[in-house]
Coordinates of C-alpha atoms and ligand atoms in Angstrom, one line a residue:
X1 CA 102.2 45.9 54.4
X2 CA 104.2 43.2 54.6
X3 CA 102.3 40.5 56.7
X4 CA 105.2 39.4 58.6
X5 CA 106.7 42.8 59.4
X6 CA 108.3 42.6 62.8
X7 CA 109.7 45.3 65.5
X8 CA 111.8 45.4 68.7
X9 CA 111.3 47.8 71.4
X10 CA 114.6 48.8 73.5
X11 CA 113.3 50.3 76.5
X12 CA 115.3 52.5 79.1
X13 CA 113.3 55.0 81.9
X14 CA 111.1 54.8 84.9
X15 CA 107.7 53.5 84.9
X16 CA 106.2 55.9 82.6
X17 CA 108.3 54.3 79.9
X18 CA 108.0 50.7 80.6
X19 CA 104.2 51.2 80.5
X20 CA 104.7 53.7 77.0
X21 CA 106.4 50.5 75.6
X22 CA 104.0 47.8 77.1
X23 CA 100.8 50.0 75.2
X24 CA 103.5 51.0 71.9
X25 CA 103.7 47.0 71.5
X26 CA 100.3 46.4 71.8
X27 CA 98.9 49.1 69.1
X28 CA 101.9 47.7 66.7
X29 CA 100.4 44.2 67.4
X30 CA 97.1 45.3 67.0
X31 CA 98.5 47.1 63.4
X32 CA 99.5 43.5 62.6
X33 CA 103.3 43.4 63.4
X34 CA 104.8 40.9 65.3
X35 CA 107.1 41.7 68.3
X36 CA 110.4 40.1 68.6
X37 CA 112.9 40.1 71.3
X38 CA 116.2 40.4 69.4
X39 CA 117.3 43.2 67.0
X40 CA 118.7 40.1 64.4
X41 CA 115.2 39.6 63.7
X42 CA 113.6 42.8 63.6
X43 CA 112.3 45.1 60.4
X44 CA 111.5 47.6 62.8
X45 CA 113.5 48.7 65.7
X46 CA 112.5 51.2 68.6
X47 CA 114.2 52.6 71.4
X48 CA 112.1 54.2 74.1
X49 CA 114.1 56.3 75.8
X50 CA 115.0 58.5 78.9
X51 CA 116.8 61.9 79.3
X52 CA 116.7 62.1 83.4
X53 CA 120.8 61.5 83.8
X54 CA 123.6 61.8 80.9
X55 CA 124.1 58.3 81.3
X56 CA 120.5 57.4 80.3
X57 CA 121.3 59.4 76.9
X58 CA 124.2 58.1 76.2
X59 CA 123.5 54.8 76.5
X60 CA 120.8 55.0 73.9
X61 CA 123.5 57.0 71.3
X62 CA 125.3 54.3 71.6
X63 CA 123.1 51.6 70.8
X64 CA 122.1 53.6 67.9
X65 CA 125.8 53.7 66.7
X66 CA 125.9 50.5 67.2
X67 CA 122.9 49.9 64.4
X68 CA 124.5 52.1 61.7
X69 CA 125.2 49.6 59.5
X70 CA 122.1 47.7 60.0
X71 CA 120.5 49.3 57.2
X72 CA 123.6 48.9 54.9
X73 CA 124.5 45.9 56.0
X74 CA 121.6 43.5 57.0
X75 CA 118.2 45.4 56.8
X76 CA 118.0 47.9 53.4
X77 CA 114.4 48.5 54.2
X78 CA 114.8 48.3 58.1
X79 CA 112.9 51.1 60.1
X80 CA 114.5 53.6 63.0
X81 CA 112.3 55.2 65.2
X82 CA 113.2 57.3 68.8
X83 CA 110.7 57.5 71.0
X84 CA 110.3 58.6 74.3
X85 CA 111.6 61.7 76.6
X86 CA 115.1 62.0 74.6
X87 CA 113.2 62.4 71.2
X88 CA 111.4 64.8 72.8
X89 CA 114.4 66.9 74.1
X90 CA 116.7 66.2 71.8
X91 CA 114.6 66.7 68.4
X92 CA 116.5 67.2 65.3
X93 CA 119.8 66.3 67.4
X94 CA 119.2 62.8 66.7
X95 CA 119.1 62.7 63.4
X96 CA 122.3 65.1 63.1
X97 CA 123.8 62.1 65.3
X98 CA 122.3 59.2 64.0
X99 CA 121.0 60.4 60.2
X100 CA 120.0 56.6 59.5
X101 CA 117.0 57.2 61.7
X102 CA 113.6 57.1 60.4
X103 CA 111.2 58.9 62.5
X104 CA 111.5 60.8 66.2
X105 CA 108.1 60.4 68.5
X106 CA 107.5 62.4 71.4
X107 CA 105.8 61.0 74.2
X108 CA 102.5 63.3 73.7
X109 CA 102.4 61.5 70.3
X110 CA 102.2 58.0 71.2
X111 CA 98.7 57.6 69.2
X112 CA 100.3 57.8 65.9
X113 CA 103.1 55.4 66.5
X114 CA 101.2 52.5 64.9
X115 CA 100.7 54.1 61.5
X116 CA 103.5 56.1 61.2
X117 CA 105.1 52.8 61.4
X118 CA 102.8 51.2 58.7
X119 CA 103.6 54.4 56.8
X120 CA 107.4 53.6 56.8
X121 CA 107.4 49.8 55.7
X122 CA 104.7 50.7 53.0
X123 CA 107.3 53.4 51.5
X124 CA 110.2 51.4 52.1
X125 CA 108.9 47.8 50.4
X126 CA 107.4 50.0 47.4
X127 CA 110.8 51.4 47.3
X128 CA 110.2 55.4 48.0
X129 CA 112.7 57.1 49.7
X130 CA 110.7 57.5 52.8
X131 CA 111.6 61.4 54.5
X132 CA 112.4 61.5 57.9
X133 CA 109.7 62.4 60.3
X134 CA 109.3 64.2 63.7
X135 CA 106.2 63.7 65.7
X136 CA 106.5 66.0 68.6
X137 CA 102.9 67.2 69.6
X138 CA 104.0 68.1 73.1
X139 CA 105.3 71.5 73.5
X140 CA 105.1 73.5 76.8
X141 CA 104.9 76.9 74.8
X142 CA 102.6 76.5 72.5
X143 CA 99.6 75.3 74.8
X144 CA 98.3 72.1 73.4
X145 CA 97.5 70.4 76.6
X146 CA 94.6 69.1 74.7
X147 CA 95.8 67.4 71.9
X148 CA 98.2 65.8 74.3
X149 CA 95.5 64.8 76.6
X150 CA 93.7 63.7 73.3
X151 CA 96.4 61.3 72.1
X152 CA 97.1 59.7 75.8
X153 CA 93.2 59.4 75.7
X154 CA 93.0 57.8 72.5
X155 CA 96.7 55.9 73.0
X156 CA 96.3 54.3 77.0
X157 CA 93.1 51.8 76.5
X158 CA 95.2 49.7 73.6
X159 CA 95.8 47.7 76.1
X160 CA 96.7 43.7 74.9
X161 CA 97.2 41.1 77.7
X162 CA 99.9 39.3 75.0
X163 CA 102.5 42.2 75.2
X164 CA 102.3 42.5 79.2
X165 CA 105.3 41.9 80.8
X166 CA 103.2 40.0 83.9
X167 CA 100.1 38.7 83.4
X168 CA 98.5 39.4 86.6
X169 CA 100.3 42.9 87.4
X170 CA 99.7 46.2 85.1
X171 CA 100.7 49.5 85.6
X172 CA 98.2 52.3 84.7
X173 CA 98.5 55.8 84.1
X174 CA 96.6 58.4 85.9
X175 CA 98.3 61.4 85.2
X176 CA 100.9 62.7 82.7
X177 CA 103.1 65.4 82.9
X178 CA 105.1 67.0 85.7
X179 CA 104.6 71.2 86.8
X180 CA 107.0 70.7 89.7
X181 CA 109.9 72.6 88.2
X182 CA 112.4 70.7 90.8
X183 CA 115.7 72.8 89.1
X184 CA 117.2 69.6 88.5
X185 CA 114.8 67.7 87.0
X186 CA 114.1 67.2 82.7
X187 CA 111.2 65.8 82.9
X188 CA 108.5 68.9 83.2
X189 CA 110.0 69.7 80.0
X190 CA 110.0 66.6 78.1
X191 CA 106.6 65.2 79.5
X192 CA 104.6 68.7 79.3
X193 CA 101.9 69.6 81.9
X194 CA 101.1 68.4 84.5
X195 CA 97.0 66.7 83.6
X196 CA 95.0 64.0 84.9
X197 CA 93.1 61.7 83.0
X198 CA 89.3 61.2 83.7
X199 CA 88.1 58.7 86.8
X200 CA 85.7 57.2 84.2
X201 CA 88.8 56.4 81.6
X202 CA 90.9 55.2 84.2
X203 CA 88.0 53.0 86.3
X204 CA 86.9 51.5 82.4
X205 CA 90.9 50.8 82.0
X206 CA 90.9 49.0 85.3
X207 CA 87.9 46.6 84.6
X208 CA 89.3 45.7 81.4
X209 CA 92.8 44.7 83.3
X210 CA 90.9 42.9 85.9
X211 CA 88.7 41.0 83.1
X212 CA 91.9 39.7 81.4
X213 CA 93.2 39.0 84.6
X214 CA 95.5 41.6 86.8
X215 CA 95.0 41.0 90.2
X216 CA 97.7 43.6 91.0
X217 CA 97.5 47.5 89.9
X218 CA 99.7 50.5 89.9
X219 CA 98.1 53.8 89.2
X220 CA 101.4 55.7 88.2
X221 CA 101.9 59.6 87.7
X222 CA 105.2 61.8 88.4
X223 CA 103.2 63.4 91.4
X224 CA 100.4 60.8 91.8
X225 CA 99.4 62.2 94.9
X226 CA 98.2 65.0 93.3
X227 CA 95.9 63.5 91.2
X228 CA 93.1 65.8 90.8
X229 CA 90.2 66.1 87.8
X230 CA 87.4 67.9 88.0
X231 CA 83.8 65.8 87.5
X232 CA 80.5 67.9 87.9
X233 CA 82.0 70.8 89.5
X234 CA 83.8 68.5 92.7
X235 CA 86.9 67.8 92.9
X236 CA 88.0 63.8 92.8
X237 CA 91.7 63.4 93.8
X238 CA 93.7 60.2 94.5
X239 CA 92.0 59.2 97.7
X240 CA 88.7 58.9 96.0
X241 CA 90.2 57.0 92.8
X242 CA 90.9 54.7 95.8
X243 CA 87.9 53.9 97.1
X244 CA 86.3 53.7 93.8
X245 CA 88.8 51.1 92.2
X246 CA 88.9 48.7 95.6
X247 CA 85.3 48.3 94.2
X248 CA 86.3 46.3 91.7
X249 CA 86.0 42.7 92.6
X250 CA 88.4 40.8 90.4
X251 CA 90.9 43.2 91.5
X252 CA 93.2 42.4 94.2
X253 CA 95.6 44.8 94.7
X254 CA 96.2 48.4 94.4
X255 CA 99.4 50.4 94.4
X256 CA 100.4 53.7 93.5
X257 CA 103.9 55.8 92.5
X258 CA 105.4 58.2 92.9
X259 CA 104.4 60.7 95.6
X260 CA 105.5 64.7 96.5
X261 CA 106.0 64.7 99.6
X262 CA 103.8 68.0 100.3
X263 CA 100.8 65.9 99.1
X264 CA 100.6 63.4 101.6
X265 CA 97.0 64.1 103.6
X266 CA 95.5 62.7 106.2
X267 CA 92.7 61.2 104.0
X268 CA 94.8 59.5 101.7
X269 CA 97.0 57.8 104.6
X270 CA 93.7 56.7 106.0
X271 CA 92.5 55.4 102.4
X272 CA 95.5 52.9 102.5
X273 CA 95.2 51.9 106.2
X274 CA 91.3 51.3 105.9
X275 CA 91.3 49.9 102.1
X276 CA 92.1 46.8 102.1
X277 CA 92.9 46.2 98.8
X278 CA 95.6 49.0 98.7
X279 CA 99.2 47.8 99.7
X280 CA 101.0 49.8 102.9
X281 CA 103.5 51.1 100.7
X282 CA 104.5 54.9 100.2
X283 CA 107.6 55.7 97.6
X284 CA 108.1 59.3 98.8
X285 CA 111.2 60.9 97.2
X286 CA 112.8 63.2 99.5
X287 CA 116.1 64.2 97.5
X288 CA 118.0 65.8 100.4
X289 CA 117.7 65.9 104.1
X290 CA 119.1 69.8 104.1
X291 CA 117.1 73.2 104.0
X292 CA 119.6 74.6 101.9
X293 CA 119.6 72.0 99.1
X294 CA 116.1 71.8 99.5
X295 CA 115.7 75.4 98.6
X296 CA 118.7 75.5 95.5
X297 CA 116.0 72.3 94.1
X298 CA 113.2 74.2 94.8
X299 CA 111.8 71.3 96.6
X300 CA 108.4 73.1 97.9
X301 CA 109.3 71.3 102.1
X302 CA 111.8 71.6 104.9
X303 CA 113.3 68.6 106.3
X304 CA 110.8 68.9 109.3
X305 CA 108.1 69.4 106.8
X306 CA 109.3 66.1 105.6
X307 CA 110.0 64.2 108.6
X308 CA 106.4 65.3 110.4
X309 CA 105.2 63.8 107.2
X310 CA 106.8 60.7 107.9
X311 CA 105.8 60.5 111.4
X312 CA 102.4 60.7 110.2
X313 CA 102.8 57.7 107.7
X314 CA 104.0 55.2 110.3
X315 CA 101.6 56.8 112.9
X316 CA 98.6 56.2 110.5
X317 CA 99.3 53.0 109.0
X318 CA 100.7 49.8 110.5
X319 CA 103.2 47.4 108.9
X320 CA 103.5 50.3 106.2
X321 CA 106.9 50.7 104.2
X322 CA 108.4 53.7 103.3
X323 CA 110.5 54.1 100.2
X324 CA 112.6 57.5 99.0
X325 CA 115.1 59.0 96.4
X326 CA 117.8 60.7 96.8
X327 CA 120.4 63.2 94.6
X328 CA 123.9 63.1 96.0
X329 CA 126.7 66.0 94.8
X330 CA 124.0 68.0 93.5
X331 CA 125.3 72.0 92.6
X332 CA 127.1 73.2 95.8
X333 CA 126.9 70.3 98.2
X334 CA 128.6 71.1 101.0
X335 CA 129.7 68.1 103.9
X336 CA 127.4 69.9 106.2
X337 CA 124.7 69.6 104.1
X338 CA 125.4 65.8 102.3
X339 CA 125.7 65.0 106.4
X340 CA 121.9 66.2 106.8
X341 CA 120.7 64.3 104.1
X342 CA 122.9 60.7 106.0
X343 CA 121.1 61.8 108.7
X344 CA 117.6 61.4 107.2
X345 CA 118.8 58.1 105.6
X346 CA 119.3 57.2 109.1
X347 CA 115.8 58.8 110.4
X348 CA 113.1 57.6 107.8
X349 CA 113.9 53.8 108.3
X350 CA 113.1 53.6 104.9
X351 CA 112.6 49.9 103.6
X352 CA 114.7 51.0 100.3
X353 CA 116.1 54.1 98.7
X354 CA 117.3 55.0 95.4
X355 CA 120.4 57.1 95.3
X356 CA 121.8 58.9 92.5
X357 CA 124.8 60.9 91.7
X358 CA 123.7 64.5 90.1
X359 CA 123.7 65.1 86.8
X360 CA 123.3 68.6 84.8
X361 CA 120.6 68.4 82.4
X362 CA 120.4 71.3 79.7
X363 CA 117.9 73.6 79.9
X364 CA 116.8 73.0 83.6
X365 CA 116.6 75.8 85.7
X366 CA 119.8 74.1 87.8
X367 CA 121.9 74.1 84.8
X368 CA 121.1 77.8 84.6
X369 CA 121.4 79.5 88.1
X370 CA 124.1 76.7 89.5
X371 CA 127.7 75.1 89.1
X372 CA 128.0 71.3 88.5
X373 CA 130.9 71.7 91.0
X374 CA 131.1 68.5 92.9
X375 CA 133.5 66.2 91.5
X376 CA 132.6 62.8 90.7
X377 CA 134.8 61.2 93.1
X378 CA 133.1 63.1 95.6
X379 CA 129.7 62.3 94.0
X380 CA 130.9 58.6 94.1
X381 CA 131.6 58.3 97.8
X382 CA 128.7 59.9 99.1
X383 CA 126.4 57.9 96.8
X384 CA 128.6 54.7 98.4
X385 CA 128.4 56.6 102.4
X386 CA 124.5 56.5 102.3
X387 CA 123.9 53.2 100.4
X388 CA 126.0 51.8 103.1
X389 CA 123.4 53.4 105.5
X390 CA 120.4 51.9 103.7
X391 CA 121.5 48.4 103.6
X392 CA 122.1 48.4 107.1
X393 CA 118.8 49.9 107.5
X394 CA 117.3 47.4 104.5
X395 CA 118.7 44.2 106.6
X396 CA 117.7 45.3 109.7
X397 CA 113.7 45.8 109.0
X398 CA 113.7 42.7 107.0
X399 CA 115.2 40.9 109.7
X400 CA 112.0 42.0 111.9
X401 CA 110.1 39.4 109.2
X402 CA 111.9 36.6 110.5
X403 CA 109.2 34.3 111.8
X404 CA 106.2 35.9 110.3
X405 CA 103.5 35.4 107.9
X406 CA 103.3 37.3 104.6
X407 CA 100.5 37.5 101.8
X408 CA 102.3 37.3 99.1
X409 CA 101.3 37.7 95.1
X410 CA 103.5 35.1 93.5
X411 CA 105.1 37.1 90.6
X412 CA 106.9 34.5 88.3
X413 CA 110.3 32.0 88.7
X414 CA 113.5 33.9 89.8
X415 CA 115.6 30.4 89.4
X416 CA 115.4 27.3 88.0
X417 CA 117.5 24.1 89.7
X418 CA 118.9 21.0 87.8
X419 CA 116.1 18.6 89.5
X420 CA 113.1 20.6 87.3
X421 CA 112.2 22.2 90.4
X422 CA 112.1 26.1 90.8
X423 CA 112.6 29.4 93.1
X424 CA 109.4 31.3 93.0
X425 CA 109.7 34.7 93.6
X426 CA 106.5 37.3 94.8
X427 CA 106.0 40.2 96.7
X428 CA 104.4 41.7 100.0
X429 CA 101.4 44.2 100.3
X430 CA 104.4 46.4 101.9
X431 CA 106.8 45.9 98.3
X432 CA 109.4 43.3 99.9
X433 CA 110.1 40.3 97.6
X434 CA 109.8 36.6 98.7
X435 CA 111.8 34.5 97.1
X436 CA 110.8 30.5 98.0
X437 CA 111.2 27.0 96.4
X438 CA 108.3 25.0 94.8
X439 CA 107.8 21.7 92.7
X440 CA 106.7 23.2 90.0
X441 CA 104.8 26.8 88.7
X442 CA 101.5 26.4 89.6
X443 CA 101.4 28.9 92.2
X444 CA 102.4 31.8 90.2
X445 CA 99.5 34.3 89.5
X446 CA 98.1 33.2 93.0
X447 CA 98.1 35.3 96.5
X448 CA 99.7 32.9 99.3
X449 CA 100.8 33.2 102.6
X450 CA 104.3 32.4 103.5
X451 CA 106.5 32.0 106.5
X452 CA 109.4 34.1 106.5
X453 CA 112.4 31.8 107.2
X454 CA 115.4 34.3 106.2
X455 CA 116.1 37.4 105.1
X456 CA 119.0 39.8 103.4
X457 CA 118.7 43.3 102.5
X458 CA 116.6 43.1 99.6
X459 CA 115.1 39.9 99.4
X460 CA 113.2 37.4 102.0
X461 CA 113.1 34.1 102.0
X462 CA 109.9 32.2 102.9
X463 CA 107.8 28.7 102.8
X464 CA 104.5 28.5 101.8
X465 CA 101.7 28.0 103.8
X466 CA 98.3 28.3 102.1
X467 CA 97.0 29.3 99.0
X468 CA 94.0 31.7 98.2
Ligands
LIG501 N1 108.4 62.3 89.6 C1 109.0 61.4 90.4 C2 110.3 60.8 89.8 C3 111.2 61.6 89.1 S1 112.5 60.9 88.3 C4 109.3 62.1 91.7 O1 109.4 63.3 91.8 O2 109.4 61.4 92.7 C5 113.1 59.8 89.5 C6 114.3 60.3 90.3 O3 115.4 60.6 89.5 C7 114.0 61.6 91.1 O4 113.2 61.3 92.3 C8 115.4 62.0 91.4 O5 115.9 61.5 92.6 C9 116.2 61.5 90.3 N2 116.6 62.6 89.4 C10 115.9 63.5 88.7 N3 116.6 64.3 88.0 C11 117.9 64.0 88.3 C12 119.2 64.5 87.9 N4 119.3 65.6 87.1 N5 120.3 63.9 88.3 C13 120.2 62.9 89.2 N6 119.1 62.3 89.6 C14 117.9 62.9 89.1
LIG502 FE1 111.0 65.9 88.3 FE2 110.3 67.1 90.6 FE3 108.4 66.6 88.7 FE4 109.5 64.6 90.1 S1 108.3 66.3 91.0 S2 109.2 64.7 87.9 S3 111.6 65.3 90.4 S4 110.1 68.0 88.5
LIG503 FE1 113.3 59.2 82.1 FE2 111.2 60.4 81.0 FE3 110.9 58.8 83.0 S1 113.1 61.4 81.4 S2 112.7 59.0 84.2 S3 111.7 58.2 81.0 S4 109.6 60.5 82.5

């Protein structure tokens, strides 16, 4: 190989993706490359990418048109490689689209990322005409869950502290897959089964972060909450990950994403109020606040399911913050029924929500049974109607800070001024940023209290007290 051999990683998607690319970089490192932050520079060039709305697709097609002459033009021996959730669903599609790429890699193949790459620049610098690959070792049908399981197991401890994003935060995957079936929803299909990875993997994964650093963790899965592997005939679910990581002592923090809303027990509420190492936060989607679209999603709760549920929460645990997504102008939507969904906007107090506009996705069940039949403009305005709801909402909790002291874990700079000085910015155990202005860096990496002076709907604005 080439010693100098260098790739870029393009990276669009949820969590799940970020930490694909964070563990893809380290295993190319690892194999000797180099990563690089601009495409100008690159031999290889990845996209990691994300089929959950149109838009997420087509902004990847684009960036590939957009590298079709690379090859000709700058880069003969250059490498092409799709990764991610649209490789997965879109297959031999992308290379009838884009036939300058090089390989497609599902994300159940992640382990053979590194030499497949090595394989490319070997062939390509000795001059073969290197054939076109797909890697695509998940497949619902044809009931590989182990190979999968194999390759995530073999794939998620490549962790390399050089390639993280933040050097005291990490993300770590407890489960993969999805068996939800939501009838809007891709990702069942593209990420395969729902399975959880051992408490053993995930506890050795965690000491490792902690020894290199982390101070901050989040255990992510599509339905975290339902975390659930079998050791010595019990059952060890979510709650008892908990208690097992908080005994970690270089670990600070502990977070977790994303919940089902039907999975939210009494005994993992409890975990979070009595641990105190895990942060009162709860992201919760709900989608809709009506029965009826509830049932066309095959959402598996009522609305009062879902608002006893969030009763419980802010019964349980104090100071806690609730977060929530939502699907506007999904198949059918009537006023009545987008009303009952600006109606739970209104009820859950939520300390943020992320709303998005429906979009079809071939080959859910949605795409089958239903009719995209909400226009766009009407799509548009009730995504605008209950954003307008949530900031007021946003403002008017963080407003409640005003006055108050908040740990936070300083994250990094947000700003820098003219004088040399900077804005720091860091974040609550309950998920709300602090933004405030120091001399100089030192206190990133470091968990401080701070006096909330101001506040707007998303951000906080604090002085620091203390440091710890
Ligand atoms: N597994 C997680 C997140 C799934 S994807 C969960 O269930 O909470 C993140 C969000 O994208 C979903 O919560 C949903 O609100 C949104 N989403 C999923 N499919 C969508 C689609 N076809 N159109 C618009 N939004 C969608
Ligand atoms: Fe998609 Fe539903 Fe699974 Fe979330 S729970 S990933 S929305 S199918
Ligand atoms: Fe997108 Fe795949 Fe995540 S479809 S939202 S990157 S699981």
């Amino acid at each position: 190989m080439n010693p100098s051999s260098s790739f870029y990683i393009e990276t669009v998607g949820c969590q799940m993706n970020v930490l694909d690319s964070e563990i893809a970089a380290a295993s190319l490192v690892r194999a000797g490359l180099k990563q690089v932050d601009d495409t100008k520079q690159a031999d290889v060039i990845l996209f990691n990418t994300c089929s959950i709305r149109q838009h997420a697709e087509d902004k990847i097609y684009s960036a590939l048109g957009r590298l079709k002459h690379w090859k000709t033009d700058v880069k003969p021996s250059g490498v092409i490689g799709v990764m991610g959730c649209m490789a997965q669903k879109d297959q031999g599609l992308i290379f009838r689209r884009a036939p300058f790429v090089d390989f497609i890699l599902g994300p159940g193949s992640l382990d053979e990322l590194a030499k497949t790459v090595l394989r490319f620049i070997e062939e390509k610098n000795s001059g073969c005409a290197a054939e076109p690959v797909m890697l695509l070792g998940l497949n619902r049908c044809s009931n590989r869950n182990v190979d999968v399981a194999e390759s995530f197991r073999l794939f998620d401890p490549l962790r390399l502290s050089e390639v993280r994003p933040n050097p005291y935060q990490a993300m770590v995957r407890i489960m993969f897959g999805c068996d939800k079936f939501c009838t809007y929803c891709i990702v069942p299909s593209v990420r395969g089964p729902e399975q959880s990875r051992p408490p053993k993997d995930i506890i050795d994964e965690v000491k490792i972060l902690a020894g290199q650093g982390v101070k901050e963790i989040t255990l992510i899965g599509q339905t975290v909450n339902f975390y659930n592997y079998n050791e010595d005939g019990k059952t060890v679910h979510l709650t008892d990950l908990l208690y097992r990581l908080s005994e970690i002592d270089e670990l600070r923090r502990i977070r977790f994403v994303s919940n089902y809303p039907t999975g939210i027990t009494d005994d993992l509420l409890q975990a979070v109020r009595d641990l105190p190492k895990v942060m009162e936060h709860i992201h919760v989607p709900a989608q809709s606040g009506s029965d009826s679209v509830l049932k066309r999603m095959k959402r598996q709760y009522t609305l009062s399911e879902y608002k006893e549920m969030l009763d419980r929460i802010y019964e349980t645990i104090p100071n806690v913050s609730v977060t929530s997504d939502f699907i506007v102008g999904f198949c059918g939507e009537t006023d009545d029924e987008f009303e009952a969904t600006a109606d739970l906007v209104r009820y859950g107090r939520f300390k943020n929500s992320f709303i998005f506009k429906f979009s079809e996705r071939p080959g859910t069940k949605a795409a089958e049974l239903y009719t995209d039949d909400v226009s766009d403009e009407v799509k548009r305005l009730r995504n605008n109607a209950l954003l307008d709801i949530q900031n007021g909402t946003s403002l008017e909790l963080n407003r409640q800070f005003i006055g108050q002291m908040k740990t936070i874990l300083v994250e990094g700079v947000s700003k820098r001024y003219d004088d040399g000085t900077v804005q720091l910015s860091g974040r609550t155990p309950c998920d709300r940023i602090v933004v405030f202005d120091s001399p100089d860096e030192t206190p990133v990496g470091k968990i401080l209290d701070s006096v909330i002076e101001n506040a707007a709907p998303f951000t906080l604005f604090g002085d620091i007290k203390s440091g710890g």
